[in-house]
Amino acid sequence: MPPIRRRGRWKIPTQASNLKAIAREDEPLDTKSLRLMRLIPVLTRIREGLPSDYSDFCKLVNVGLALSVGKAVIPTIGGDAYTIWSTILRLGFHDRRVLEEIYQHVLNSTNNDREVWAHMYEFIIRHYLLSDVSEARRWHRRLWKVCPPSQDGFLGLAKSAVHSKKSLRLYQQVLAETDFLGLYDLMIPLLCSREQYAAAYEWHDMLMQRRDLPATSAAAEPLMQYTAIFGDQAKLKEITRSLLEAGVPFTASTGTMFGQGNILTREVMNQVLGETFSIAPKDFNDKMGARLLATRAFNVETVISGMRLFGFNVIGPLSMRELVARDSDPRMVRLRIAQLRSSGISIGPSKFCRLVKRFAIQDQSTLLSDLLASDQHPDTLEDWKIQESLLAEHAEAKDWRQFDLTAATLSELSPEPTGEVWNLKLRVQVTRNKIKEATRIMDGMLVAGAKISLKTAKYVCQRLLRHREPGKRPVSLHDGHDDLGFVIQVLNRVTQSGSWIPPEMWAEVLRRLGQTGRLKELEQLALSLASQYQISLNGEASVPDQPHRKANGDKAAAIPTIPGTLPRHHLKHPLRILISPQLQKAIVAWGFLAAPSQAYHVGLGPLSQRPWTRGLSILKRLRESGVCIHTTAVQQAFHQRLLILYGPGRSDRTLNRALRAGNNVPLETMISEAEQVWGPNLIRPDPVLQLALPQQKPVTAAQDPSTRLDR
């Protein structure tokens, strides 16, 4: 409910007027947290409908009260934290008093060793980079020491930094004060796409001096192409030479983009000449080269000269292993690669050689030595499935050195390393069962605009969801983590990114929510999914026909093409899979089982929330949303529960016997209230239940000991 304007002032909704209550001093800590969490829907409504007169609005709402009290607990991680802080900060951007109170809250939290929202710096700086660079500079000085950004968070500001020359200059000055790397692949293509080529030249030189190198020459291609067409040859040679001397691997597209006169090294010249005259490069016998390099009778320079003499252009992974094994110091490895390049010999496209070069350039001596000591054949490094399985094995064995090596190999295999690195980080923390760290990574992905891949979502489900036997609830947790809530959060992020989640995954989540008694969450999620899958009321599916997508190096599930005439009750319809007749029967039963025996009293609680109406109320709302509800299945499930409560038999389950013993509701009343919620014809004629109607009390087991119900 948005604020209402009356007589030049804003009338605050009833919910918003309770904001001051969250800061009362006499309340315990957990009570304040609960009040603040209840404030989330209010803040969301405010964010969706902010008025133009922010000054009057902020005076009345006084969001700063929640910040000024040191004991108030405000979430710092997760989606709730993002909702609260992003909304309050947006208010602060229009009322400086609120922003100053936020800053005081940050100072107090830092001085008292309390956590601060990790994305505070980038959220504020991003806003002012786009609106007021002088304010961005001032807030950078204030926030940098108290809540500095992470490397990923700072790099995520690049898109906002290119907004103007002043913002770009400030971003460059701040970068000079840090040791953050990984900006080249973002900044140079971004500047070229905005046709800021003068700035792209400057940033290229600065980043190369900082040893902030691109993953491949593909990131520099837009700048090189512009220089080749509109620039001078000297500048093109300078850019190309800087990339080659830094050891940046050149892609095939870069080598074929320019004429022969623009190529500097013998290696690339040989490739261009071969393509021009259709001369295939001479194949080098990798095993023979490995034997030569392994023989101490020949020094490395002699072997390289012999390869050059015979016109070989490429060496393989076996030869590279023996070459590096002579001296695995990263500095010496870089020297050997430079000698090969000066002789016109490429290290080839193999993942092993690329990893050796990457570890040497980055001075990662531990990873380099582990790669050389590995018993894996170089060909296995090319297989994604093998590396994924090894990653899980190393995690189970807690062999973190091999785990880090395998993770680096997987990032090298990914066609989109930036997005896959985010997903890999998330899978690593999930593998280590670090849910808090995994949540932080998801927050960073949200800010950076990175998508959670479907593969990552499936991995999270497999690793985190507790074991469950068919027909039984999941085993109890020993560490207190809400595995189901985290899985729902991950799947929602995947859905929001536009990827298709198979309905079978959601069906398992819904079943676990019901088995653990979380019926309110089940209802909300089921209604949300009914809307997401776009089921129309006329019985036809309206899932849009979208092309096959790729997300972060993972082939996401293709959105199936569903005929418009496919009825909702068809076995292949998404909603039929998601909310099957078996699940509908279970929802009716969960309504009875989720409530304690004390709830079985006449007139206790709202009509739709009583145990015998709770499941029916959920199914009715789903039916109104377009889900096909099987009336026969619902009737059978409800009849079954009545037999357990009022029938002549005795259930073998302890919970059923406890509910029966505590039930003080007459059968006639229960049926009447259930039909008020569901509608008529819910109960079928049954002679057994008919006997219970005039008695007004449930039949006890002692009255008919010969009859038993195995339910």
XYZ file of N, CA, C and O in Angstrom, residues 416 451 453-454 493-500 544-559:
112
model
N 32.993 -19.177 -20.775
C 32.689 -17.881 -20.184
C 33.274 -17.872 -18.778
O 32.571 -18.090 -17.786
N 24.792 -14.770 -13.307
C 23.666 -15.685 -13.189
C 24.115 -17.015 -12.593
O 25.215 -17.489 -12.866
N 23.950 -20.791 -12.752
C 23.640 -21.727 -13.829
C 22.759 -22.860 -13.311
O 22.697 -23.143 -12.110
N 22.056 -23.507 -14.230
C 21.200 -24.630 -13.859
C 22.035 -25.769 -13.290
O 21.598 -26.473 -12.371
N 16.666 -17.664 -7.853
C 17.623 -16.840 -8.606
C 17.779 -17.354 -10.033
O 17.885 -16.573 -10.982
N 17.798 -18.676 -10.198
C 17.921 -19.254 -11.540
C 16.698 -18.902 -12.379
O 16.798 -18.527 -13.550
N 15.519 -19.005 -11.771
C 14.290 -18.684 -12.488
C 14.256 -17.217 -12.891
O 13.859 -16.869 -14.007
N 14.680 -16.333 -11.985
C 14.682 -14.898 -12.279
C 15.633 -14.544 -13.415
O 15.442 -13.545 -14.102
N 16.680 -15.359 -13.600
C 17.625 -15.097 -14.686
C 17.091 -15.529 -16.046
O 17.728 -15.276 -17.072
N 15.932 -16.195 -16.075
C 15.324 -16.578 -17.343
C 15.531 -18.025 -17.729
O 15.090 -18.438 -18.793
N 16.204 -18.811 -16.887
C 16.428 -20.225 -17.207
C 15.225 -21.056 -16.779
O 14.474 -20.678 -15.885
N 15.077 -22.185 -17.421
C 13.951 -23.087 -17.166
C 14.348 -24.097 -16.097
O 15.335 -24.815 -16.228
N 6.093 -19.381 -23.053
C 6.615 -18.747 -24.260
C 7.654 -19.605 -24.950
O 8.376 -20.365 -24.308
N 7.696 -19.479 -26.244
C 8.674 -20.211 -27.047
C 9.955 -19.402 -27.082
O 10.060 -18.418 -27.792
N 10.955 -19.812 -26.303
C 12.216 -19.089 -26.201
C 13.340 -19.975 -26.696
O 13.289 -21.197 -26.565
N 14.370 -19.377 -27.238
C 15.471 -20.173 -27.776
C 16.293 -20.828 -26.688
O 16.229 -20.443 -25.534
N 17.074 -21.792 -27.109
C 18.003 -22.467 -26.203
C 19.023 -21.458 -25.709
O 19.512 -20.628 -26.451
N 19.338 -21.539 -24.385
C 20.214 -20.539 -23.797
C 21.466 -21.200 -23.253
O 21.484 -22.366 -22.939
N 22.501 -20.376 -23.121
C 23.695 -20.782 -22.399
C 23.860 -19.831 -21.229
O 23.716 -18.637 -21.380
N 24.189 -20.365 -20.074
C 24.378 -19.534 -18.892
C 25.660 -19.933 -18.200
O 25.797 -21.025 -17.677
N 26.654 -19.006 -18.219
C 27.892 -19.197 -17.489
C 28.599 -20.495 -17.864
O 29.068 -21.253 -17.032
N 28.675 -20.768 -19.123
C 29.383 -21.951 -19.566
C 28.603 -23.231 -19.405
O 29.093 -24.299 -19.688
N 27.387 -23.149 -18.923
C 26.570 -24.337 -18.704
C 25.379 -24.297 -19.637
O 24.689 -23.296 -19.724
N 25.132 -25.385 -20.333
C 23.975 -25.423 -21.214
C 22.716 -25.580 -20.380
O 22.424 -26.645 -19.854
N 22.003 -24.498 -20.232
C 20.773 -24.534 -19.444
C 19.729 -25.357 -20.168
O 19.769 -25.566 -21.373
N 18.799 -25.860 -19.377
C 17.746 -26.682 -19.969
C 16.932 -25.853 -20.944
O 16.541 -24.736 -20.656
N 16.721 -26.406 -22.119
C 15.928 -25.692 -23.111
C 14.480 -25.608 -22.656
O 13.926 -26.562 -22.134
N 13.889 -24.442 -22.812
C 12.489 -24.271 -22.458
C 11.651 -25.065 -23.453
O 11.697 -24.822 -24.656
